[in-house]
Short mmCIF file of C-alpha atoms in Angstrom, two decimals:
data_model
loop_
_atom_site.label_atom_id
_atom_site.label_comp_id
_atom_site.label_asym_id
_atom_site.label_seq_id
_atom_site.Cartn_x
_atom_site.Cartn_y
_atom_site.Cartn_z
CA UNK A 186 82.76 116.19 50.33
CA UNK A 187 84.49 119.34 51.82
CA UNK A 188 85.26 123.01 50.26
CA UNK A 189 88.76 123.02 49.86
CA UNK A 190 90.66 125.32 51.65
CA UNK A 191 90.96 128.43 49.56
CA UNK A 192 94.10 129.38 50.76
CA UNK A 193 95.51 126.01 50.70
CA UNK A 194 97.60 125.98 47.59
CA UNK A 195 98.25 122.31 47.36
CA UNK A 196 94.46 122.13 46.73
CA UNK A 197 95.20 124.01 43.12
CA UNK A 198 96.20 122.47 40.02
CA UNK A 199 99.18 121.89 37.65
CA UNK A 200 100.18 124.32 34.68
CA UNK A 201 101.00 123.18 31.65
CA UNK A 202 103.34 124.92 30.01
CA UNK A 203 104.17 125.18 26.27
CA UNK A 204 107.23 127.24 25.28
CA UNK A 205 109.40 125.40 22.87
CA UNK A 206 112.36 128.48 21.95
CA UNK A 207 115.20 129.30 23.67
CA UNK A 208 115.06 128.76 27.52
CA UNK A 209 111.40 129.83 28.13
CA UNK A 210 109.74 126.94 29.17
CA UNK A 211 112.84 126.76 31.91
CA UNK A 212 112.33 129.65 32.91
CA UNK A 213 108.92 129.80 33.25
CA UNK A 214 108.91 126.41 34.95
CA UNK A 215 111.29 127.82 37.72
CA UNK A 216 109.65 131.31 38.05
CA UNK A 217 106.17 129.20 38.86
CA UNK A 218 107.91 126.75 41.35
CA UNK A 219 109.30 128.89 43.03
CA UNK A 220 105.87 130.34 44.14
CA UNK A 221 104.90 127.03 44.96
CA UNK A 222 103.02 126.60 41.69
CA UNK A 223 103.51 122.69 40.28
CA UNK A 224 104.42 123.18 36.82
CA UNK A 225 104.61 120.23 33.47
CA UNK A 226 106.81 121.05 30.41
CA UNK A 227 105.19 120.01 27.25
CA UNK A 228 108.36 119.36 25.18
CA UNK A 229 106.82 119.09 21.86
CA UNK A 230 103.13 117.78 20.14
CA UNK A 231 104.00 114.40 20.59
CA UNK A 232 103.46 114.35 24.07
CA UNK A 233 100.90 117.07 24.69
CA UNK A 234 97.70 114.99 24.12
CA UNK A 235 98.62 113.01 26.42
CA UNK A 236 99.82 116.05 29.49
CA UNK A 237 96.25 117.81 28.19
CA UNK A 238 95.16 114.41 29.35
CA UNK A 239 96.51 114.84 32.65
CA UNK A 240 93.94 117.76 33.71
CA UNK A 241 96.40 120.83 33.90
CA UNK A 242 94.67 123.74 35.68
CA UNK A 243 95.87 126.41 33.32
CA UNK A 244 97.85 126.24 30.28
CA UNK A 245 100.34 128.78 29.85
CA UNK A 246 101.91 129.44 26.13
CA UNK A 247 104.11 131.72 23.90
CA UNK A 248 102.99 133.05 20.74
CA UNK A 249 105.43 130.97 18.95
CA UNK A 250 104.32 127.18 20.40
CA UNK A 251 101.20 127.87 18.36
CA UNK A 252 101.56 125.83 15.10
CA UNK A 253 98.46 124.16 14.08
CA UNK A 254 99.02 120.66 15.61
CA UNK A 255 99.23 122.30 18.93
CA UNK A 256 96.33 124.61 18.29
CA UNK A 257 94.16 121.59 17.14
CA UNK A 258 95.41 120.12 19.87
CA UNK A 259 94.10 122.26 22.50
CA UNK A 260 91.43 123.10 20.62
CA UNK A 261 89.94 119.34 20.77
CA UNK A 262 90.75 119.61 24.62
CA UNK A 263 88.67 122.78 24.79
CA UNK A 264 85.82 121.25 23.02
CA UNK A 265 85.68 117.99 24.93
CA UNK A 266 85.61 119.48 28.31
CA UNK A 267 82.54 118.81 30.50
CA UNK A 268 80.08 121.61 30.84
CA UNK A 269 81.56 122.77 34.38
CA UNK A 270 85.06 123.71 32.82
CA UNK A 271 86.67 126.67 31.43
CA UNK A 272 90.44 126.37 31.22
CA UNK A 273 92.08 129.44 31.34
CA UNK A 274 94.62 129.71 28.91
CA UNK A 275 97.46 132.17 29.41
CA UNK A 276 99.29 133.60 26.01
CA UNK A 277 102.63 135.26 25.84
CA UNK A 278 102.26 137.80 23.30
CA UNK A 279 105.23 139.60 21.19
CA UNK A 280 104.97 143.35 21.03
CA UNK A 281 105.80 142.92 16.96
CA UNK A 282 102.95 140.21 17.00
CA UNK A 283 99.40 141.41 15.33
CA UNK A 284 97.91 141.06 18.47
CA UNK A 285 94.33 142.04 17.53
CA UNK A 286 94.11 139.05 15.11
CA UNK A 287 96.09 136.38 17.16
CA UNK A 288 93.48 137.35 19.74
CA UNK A 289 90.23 137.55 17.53
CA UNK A 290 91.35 133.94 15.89
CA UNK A 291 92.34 131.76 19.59
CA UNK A 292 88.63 132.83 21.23
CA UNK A 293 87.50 131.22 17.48
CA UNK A 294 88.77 128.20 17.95
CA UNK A 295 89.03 127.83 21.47
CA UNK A 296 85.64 128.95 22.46
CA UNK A 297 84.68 127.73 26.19
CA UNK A 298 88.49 128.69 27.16
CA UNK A 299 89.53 131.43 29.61
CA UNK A 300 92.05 133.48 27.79
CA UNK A 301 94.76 136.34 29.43
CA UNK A 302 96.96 138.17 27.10
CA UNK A 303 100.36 139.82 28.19
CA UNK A 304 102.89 140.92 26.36
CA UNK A 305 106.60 140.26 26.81
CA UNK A 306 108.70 141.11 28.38
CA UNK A 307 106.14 140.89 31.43
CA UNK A 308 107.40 141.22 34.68
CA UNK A 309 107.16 137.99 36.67
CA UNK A 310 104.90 139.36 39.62
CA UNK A 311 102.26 139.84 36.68
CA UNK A 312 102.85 137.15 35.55
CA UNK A 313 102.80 135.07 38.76
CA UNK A 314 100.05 136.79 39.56
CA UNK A 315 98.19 135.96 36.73
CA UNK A 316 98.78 132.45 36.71
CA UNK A 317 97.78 132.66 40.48
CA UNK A 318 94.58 133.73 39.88
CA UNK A 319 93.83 131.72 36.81
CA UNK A 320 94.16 128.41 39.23
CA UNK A 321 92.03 130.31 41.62
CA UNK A 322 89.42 130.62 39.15
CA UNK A 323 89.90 126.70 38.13
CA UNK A 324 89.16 126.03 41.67
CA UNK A 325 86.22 127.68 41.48
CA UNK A 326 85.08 125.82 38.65
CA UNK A 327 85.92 122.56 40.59
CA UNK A 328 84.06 123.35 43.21
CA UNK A 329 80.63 123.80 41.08
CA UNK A 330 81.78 120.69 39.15
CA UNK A 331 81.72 118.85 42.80
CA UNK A 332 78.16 120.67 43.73
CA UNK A 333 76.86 119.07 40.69
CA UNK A 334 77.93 115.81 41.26
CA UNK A 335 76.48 116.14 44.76
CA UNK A 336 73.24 117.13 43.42
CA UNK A 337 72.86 114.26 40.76
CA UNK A 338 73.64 111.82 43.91
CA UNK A 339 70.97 114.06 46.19
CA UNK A 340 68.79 113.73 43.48
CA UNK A 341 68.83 109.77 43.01
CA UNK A 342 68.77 109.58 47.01
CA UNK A 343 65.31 111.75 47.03
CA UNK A 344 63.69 109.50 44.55
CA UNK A 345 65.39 106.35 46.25
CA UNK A 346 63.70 108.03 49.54
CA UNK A 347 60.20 108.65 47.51
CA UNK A 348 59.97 105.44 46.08
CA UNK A 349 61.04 104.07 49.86
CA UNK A 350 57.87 105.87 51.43
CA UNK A 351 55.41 105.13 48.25
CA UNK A 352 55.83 101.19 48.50
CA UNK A 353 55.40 101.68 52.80
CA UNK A 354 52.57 104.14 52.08
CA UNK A 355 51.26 101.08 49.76
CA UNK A 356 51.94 98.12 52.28
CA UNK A 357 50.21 100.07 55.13
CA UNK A 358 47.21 101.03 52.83
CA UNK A 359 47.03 97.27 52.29
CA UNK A 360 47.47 95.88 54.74
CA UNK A 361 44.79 98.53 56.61
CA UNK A 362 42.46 97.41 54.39
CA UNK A 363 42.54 94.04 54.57
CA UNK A 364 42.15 94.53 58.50
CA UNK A 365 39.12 97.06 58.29
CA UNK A 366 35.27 96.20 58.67
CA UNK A 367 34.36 99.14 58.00
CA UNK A 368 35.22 102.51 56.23
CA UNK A 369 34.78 104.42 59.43
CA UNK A 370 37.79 101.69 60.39
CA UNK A 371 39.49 101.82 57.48
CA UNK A 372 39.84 105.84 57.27
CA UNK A 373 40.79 106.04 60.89
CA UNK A 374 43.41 103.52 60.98
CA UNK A 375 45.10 104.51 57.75
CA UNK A 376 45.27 108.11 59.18
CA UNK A 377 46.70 107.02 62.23
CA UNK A 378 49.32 104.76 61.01
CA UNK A 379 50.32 107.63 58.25
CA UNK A 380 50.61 110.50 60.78
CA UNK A 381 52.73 108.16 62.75
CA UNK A 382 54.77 107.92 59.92
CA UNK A 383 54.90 111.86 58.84
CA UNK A 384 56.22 112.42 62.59
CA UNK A 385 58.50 110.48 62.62
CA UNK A 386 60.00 111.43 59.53
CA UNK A 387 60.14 114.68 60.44
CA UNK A 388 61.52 114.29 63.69
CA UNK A 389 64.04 112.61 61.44
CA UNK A 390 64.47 114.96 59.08
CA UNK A 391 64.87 117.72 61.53
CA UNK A 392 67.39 115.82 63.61
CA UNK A 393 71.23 115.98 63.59
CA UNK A 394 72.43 112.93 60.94
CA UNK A 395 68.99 111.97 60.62
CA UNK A 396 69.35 109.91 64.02
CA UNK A 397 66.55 110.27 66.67
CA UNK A 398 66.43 108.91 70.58
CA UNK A 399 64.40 106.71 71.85
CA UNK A 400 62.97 109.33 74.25
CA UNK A 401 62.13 111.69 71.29
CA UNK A 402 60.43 108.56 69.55
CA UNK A 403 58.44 107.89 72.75
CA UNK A 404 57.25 111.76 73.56
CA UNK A 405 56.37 112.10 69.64
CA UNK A 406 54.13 108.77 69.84
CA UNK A 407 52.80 110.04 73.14
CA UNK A 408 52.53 113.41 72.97
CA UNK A 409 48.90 113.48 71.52
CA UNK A 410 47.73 110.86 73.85
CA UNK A 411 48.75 112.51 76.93
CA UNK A 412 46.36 114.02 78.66
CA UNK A 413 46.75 117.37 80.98
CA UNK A 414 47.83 116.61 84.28
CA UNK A 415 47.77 112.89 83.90
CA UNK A 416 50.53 110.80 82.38
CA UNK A 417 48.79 107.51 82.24
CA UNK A 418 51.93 106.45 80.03
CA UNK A 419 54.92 106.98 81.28
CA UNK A 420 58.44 106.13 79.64
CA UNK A 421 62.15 106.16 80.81
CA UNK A 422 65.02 104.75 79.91
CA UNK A 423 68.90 105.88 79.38
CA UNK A 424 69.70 108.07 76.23
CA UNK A 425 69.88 105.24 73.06
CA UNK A 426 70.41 107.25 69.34
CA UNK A 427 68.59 105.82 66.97
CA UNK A 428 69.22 105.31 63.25
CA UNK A 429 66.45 106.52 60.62
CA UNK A 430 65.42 103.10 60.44
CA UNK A 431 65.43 101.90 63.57
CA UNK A 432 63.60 105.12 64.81
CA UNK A 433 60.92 104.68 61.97
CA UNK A 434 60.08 101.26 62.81
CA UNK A 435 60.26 101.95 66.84
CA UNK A 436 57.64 104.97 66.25
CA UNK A 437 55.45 102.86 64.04
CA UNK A 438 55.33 99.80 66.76
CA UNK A 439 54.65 102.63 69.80
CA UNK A 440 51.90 103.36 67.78
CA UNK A 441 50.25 100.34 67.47
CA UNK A 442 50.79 99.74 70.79
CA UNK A 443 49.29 102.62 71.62
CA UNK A 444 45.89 102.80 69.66
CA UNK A 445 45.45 98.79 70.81
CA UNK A 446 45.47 100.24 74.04
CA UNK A 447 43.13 102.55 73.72
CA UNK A 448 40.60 100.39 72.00
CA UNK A 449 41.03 97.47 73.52
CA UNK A 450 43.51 97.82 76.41
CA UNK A 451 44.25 99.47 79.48
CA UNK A 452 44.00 103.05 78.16
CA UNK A 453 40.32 102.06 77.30
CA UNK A 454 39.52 102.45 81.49
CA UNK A 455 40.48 105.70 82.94
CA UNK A 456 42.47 103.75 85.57
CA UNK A 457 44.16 102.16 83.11
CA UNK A 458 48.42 102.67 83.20
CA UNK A 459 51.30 101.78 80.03
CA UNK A 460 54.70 101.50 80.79
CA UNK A 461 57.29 102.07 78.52
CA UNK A 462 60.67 101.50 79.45
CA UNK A 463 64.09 100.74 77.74
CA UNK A 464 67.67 99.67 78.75
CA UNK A 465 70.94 98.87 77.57
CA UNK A 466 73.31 96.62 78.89
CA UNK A 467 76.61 97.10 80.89
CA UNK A 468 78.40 94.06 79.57
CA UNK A 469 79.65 93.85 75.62
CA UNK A 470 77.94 93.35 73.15
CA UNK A 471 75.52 95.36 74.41
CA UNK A 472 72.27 94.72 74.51
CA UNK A 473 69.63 97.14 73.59
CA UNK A 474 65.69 95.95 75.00
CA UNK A 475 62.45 97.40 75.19
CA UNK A 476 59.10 96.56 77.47
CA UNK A 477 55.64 97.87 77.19
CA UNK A 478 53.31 97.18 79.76
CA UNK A 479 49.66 97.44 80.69
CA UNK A 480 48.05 97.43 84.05
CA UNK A 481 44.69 98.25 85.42
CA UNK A 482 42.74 97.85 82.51
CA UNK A 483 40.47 95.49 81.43
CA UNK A 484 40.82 91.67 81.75
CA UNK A 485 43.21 90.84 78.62
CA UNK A 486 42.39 87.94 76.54
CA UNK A 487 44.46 86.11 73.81
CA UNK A 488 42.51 87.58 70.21
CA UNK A 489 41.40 84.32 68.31
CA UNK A 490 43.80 85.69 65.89
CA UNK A 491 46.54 88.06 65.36
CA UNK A 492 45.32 91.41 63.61
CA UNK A 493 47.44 94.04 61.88
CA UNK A 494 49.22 95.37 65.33
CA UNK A 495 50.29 92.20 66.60
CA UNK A 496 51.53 90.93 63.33
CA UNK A 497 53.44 94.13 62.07
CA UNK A 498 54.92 94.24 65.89
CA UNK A 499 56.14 90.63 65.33
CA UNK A 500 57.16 91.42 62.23
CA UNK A 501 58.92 94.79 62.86
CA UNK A 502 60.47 93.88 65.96
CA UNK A 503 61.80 90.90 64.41
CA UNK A 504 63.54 92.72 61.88
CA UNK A 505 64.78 95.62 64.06
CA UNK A 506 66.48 93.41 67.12
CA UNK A 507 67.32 90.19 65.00
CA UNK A 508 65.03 87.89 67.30
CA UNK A 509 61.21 87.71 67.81
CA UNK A 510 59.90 89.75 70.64
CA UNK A 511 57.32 88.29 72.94
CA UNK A 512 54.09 89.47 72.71
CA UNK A 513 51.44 88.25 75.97
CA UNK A 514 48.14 88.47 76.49
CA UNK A 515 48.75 88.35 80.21
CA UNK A 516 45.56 88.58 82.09
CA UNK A 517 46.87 91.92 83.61
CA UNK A 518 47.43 93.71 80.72
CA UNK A 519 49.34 93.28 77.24
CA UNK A 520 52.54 92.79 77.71
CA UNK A 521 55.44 93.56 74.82
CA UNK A 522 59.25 92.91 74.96
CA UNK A 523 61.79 92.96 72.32
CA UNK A 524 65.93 92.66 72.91
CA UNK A 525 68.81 92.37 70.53
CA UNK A 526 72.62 93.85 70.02
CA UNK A 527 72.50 97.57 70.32
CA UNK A 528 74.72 97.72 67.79
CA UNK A 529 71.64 96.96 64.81
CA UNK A 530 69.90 100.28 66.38
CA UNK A 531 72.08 102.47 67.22
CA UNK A 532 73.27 105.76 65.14
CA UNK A 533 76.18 107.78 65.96
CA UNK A 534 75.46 110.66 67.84
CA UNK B 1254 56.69 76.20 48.50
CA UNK B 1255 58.45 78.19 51.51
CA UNK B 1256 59.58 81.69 50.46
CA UNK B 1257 62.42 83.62 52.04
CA UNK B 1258 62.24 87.38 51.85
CA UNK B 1259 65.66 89.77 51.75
CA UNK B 1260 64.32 93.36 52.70
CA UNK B 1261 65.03 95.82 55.04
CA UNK B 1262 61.69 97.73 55.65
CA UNK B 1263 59.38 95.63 57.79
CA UNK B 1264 55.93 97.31 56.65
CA UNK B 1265 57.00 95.61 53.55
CA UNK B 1266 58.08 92.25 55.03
CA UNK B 1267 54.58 92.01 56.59
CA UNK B 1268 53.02 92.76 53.75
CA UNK B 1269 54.76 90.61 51.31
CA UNK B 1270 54.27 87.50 54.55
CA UNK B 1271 50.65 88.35 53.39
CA UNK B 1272 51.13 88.00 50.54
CA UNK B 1273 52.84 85.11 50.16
CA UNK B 1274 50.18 83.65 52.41
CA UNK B 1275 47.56 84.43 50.76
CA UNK B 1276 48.78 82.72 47.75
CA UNK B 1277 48.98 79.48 49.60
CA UNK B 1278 52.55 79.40 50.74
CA UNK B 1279 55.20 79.97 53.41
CA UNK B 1280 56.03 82.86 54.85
CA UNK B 1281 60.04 81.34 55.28
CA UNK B 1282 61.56 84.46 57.38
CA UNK B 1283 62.97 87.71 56.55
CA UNK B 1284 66.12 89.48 57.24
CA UNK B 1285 67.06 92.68 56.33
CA UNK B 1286 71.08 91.82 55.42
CA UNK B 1287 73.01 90.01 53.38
CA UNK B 1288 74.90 89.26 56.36
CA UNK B 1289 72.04 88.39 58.27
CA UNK B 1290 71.40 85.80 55.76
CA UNK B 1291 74.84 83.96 55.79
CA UNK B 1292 75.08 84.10 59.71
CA UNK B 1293 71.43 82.10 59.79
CA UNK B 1294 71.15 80.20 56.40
CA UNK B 1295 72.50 76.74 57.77
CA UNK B 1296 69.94 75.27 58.79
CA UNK B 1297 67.31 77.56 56.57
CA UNK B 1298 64.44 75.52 55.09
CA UNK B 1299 63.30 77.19 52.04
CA UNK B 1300 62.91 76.85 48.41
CA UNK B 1301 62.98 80.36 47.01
CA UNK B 1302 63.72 83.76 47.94
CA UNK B 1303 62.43 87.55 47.29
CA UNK B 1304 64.89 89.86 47.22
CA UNK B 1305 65.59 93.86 47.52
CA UNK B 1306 68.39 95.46 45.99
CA UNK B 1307 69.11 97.83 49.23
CA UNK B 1308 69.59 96.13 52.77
CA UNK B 1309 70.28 97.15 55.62
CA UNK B 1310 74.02 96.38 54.84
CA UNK B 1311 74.55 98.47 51.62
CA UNK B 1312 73.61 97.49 48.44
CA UNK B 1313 73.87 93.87 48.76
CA UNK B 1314 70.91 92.05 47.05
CA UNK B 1315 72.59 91.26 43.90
CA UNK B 1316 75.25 90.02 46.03
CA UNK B 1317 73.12 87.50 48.10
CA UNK B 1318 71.06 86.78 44.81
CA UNK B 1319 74.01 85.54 43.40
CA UNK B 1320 74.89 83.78 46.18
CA UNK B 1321 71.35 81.83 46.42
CA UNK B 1322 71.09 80.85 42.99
CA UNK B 1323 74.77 79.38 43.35
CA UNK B 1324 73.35 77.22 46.38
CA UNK B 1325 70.43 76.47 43.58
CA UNK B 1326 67.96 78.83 45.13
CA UNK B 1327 65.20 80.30 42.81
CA UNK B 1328 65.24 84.06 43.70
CA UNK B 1329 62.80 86.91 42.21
CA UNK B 1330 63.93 90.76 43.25
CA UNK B 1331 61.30 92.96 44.56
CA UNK B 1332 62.35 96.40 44.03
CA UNK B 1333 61.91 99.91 43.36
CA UNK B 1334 65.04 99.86 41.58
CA UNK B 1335 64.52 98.13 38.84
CA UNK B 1336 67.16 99.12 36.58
CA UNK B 1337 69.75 97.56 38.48
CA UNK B 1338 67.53 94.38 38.99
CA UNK B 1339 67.93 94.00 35.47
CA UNK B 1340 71.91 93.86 35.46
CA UNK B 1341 71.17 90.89 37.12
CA UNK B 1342 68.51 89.04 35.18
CA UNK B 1343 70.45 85.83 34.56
CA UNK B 1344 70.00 85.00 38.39
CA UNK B 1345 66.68 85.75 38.97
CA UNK B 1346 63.47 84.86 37.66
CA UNK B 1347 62.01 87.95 36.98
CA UNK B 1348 61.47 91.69 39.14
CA UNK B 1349 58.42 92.34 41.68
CA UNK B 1350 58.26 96.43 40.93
CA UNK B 1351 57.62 98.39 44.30
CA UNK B 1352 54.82 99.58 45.29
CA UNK B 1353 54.18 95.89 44.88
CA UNK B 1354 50.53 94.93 43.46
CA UNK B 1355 48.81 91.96 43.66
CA UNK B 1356 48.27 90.55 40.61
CA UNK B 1357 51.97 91.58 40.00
CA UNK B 1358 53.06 89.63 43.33
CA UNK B 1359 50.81 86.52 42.19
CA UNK B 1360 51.79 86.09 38.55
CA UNK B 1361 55.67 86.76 39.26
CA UNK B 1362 55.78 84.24 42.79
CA UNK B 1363 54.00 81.59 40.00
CA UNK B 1364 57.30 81.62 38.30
CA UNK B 1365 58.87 79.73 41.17
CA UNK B 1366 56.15 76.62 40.69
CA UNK B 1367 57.58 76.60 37.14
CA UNK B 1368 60.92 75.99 38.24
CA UNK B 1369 60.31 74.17 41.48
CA UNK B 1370 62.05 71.11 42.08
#
């Protein structure tokens, strides 16, 4: 949704315009036009319920088109209008009008209404003017009608979002539990996976159209694991944008990777090296794949059975390329690789 | 009974596979789009489905509920939205309400037996 264009007068509304005598409503119709003002004739009460339908910006009208039909009328426009609107209302007065009471009784009955007064004969810059800046002022009120819409949608996207994070906050807690033998366990592993999952929302949230690399995912999973002087993991790979989800599931998979290596794998010996590389294809589709891989640490055996990393890696890698990734216990150290179409991962720069 | 599972966040696939195993069924799949669905359902075996409202293609749940019960699929939605699951009662069983609970989980996947063929 974009500002409009302030200056761009196509952007403004229609006037309505109710002048029934003589040749007013002509010439008021041309005098408009002709400063590039789009202009609808109401030619009687028949049809002006249904031109109030249309949504004019501004209503201009003489003193003498105000007979009670029309003033009910408008004033049952005035009073449906949603809470962002103020029409403004312009009135030709007559000097020989009581112009004190006319004025007193139309902000009675059409409250929530913008109303200018002139008296005729006005010139037409005034009154061109006037009208000019009445469908400025309706613009204005457009525009906060459009910020509120946005903020009703932002507002059922944050809870969307809230509810989103609750039921993964619940399925981690869950399924951390079930894993745990202990509460030492337990509390450790629930922290870990959570942090991983408040970094990489904010890496996220602070990125441009909440997309992330694959390099930013890496160094964020990393970072606190890398030791001074020593990068006993090392990752590379060409620059891949990442969608929210994508990136969210990638971080929470580099993580479990990671703390499995550290307990059990090769970044439990300090000769111990990871790998962690990714690559896209040349040909189309292109394919998107990722490897993690363990040397030097110790002997690798297949676990009797799966525990919460390996399963949630099956599981999240499954859903993120489209195919199951292979997970092996090769002797040499765990080794991890998942490929799919690029096209499920990537966001637009 | 094999269950299927529609959703789009895999923390919640893996724990619903739990789940579901833990009850003494399944675990069918997952995939995280309508469209996913239709490009792998021949050849599919399952006898019900859990499904979200929001995939990874749009808002398309309702959509591929419809489209499961039509091919005489059972389907429950599991959802943090439940108001919309409702619009859609008359093709599902009943609403799993996210964060998903156990005993929630348990009595609603019981529905299936009920209706199992």
């Amino acid at each position: 949704m974009t500002a409009p264009d302030p200056d761009d007068l196509s952007a403004l509304d229609h006037v309505l315009v109710l002048a029934p005598y003589r040749k007013d409503a002509t010439f008021l119709g041309r005098l408009l036009e002709e400063h590039d003002i789009r202009v609808e004739i109401s030619t009687g009460i028949d049809d002006l319920a249904d031109r109030l339908a249309t949504l004019p910006g501004v209503l201009v009208a003489t003193h003498e088109a105000l007979t009670p039909h029309v003033l009910e009328a408008v004033a049952s426009h005035v009073r449906s209008q949603p809470a962002w609107s103020e029409i403004p209302i312009v009135v030709l007065l007559d000097r020989a009008s009581p112009n004190i009471r006319v004025r007193a009784e139309l902000s009675r009955i059409w409250p929530r209404a913008r109303h200018l007064f002139y008296q005729r004969p006005v010139t037409p810059v005034e009154l061109v003017s006037g009208v000019q800046s009445a469908l400025l002022a309706r613009l204005r009120q457009r525009d906060v009608r459009d910020h509120i819409a946005r903020e009703v949608e932002l507002r059922r996207e944050l809870n969307h979002r809230v509810k989103n994070i609750l039921a993964s906050v619940t399925s981690i807690f869950a399924m951390t539990h079930r894993g745990a033998t202990s509460l030492e366990e337990f509390a450790e592993d629930f922290r870990g996976r959570l942090g991983a999952l408040a970094n990489v929302h904010s890496a996220v949230f602070h990125a441009v159209g909440e997309n992330v690399t694959v390099q930013e995912v890496a160094d964020l999973t990393f970072g606190p694991y890398r030791l001074t002087g020593e990068d006993r993991i090392s990752s590379s790979g060409p620059a891949v944008m990442l969608h929210r989800e994508a990136g969210t599931t990638l971080a929470l998979c580099l993580h479990e990777l990671t703390t499995n290596a550290i307990k059990y794998g090769a970044l439990s010996k300090p000769e111990g090296r990871v790998r962690f590389e990714w690559r896209v294809s040349d040909e189309e589709p292109r394919e998107f794949s990722i490897s993690w891989c363990e040397r030097d640490g110790p002997a690798v055996e297949d676990p009797a059975h799966a525990g919460y990393g390996t399963r949630y890696l099956r599981a999240a890698l499954t859903g993120m390329f489209g195919q199951k990734p292979v997970i092996a216990f090769h002797p040499e150290g765990l080794r991890c690789e998942a490929r799919g179409p690029l096209s499920r991962v990537n966001g637009n720069p | 009974m094999r269950i299927l599972c529609l959703e789009d966040n895999p923390l919640i696939v893996f724990h619903i596979e739990q789940l579901i195993e833990d009850l003494g069924h399944v675990f069918a799949g997952a995939f995280e789009s309508f469209a996913d669905l239709k490009e792998n359902f021949t050849g599919m075996d399952f006898d019900a489905a859990l499904i979200d409202i929001d995939l990874a293609d749009g808002r398309t749940g309702p959509i591929a509920a419809v489209w499961l019960s039509e091919q005489g699929v059972p389907i429950i939605f599991v959802t943090g939205q439940e108001k919309i699951a409702e619009e859609y009662c008359g093709v599902s069983l009943g609403i799993i309400s996210k964060p998903i609970t156990q005993p929630d989980f348990a009595r609603k996947i019981a529905l299936f037996s009920s209706v199992s063929r």
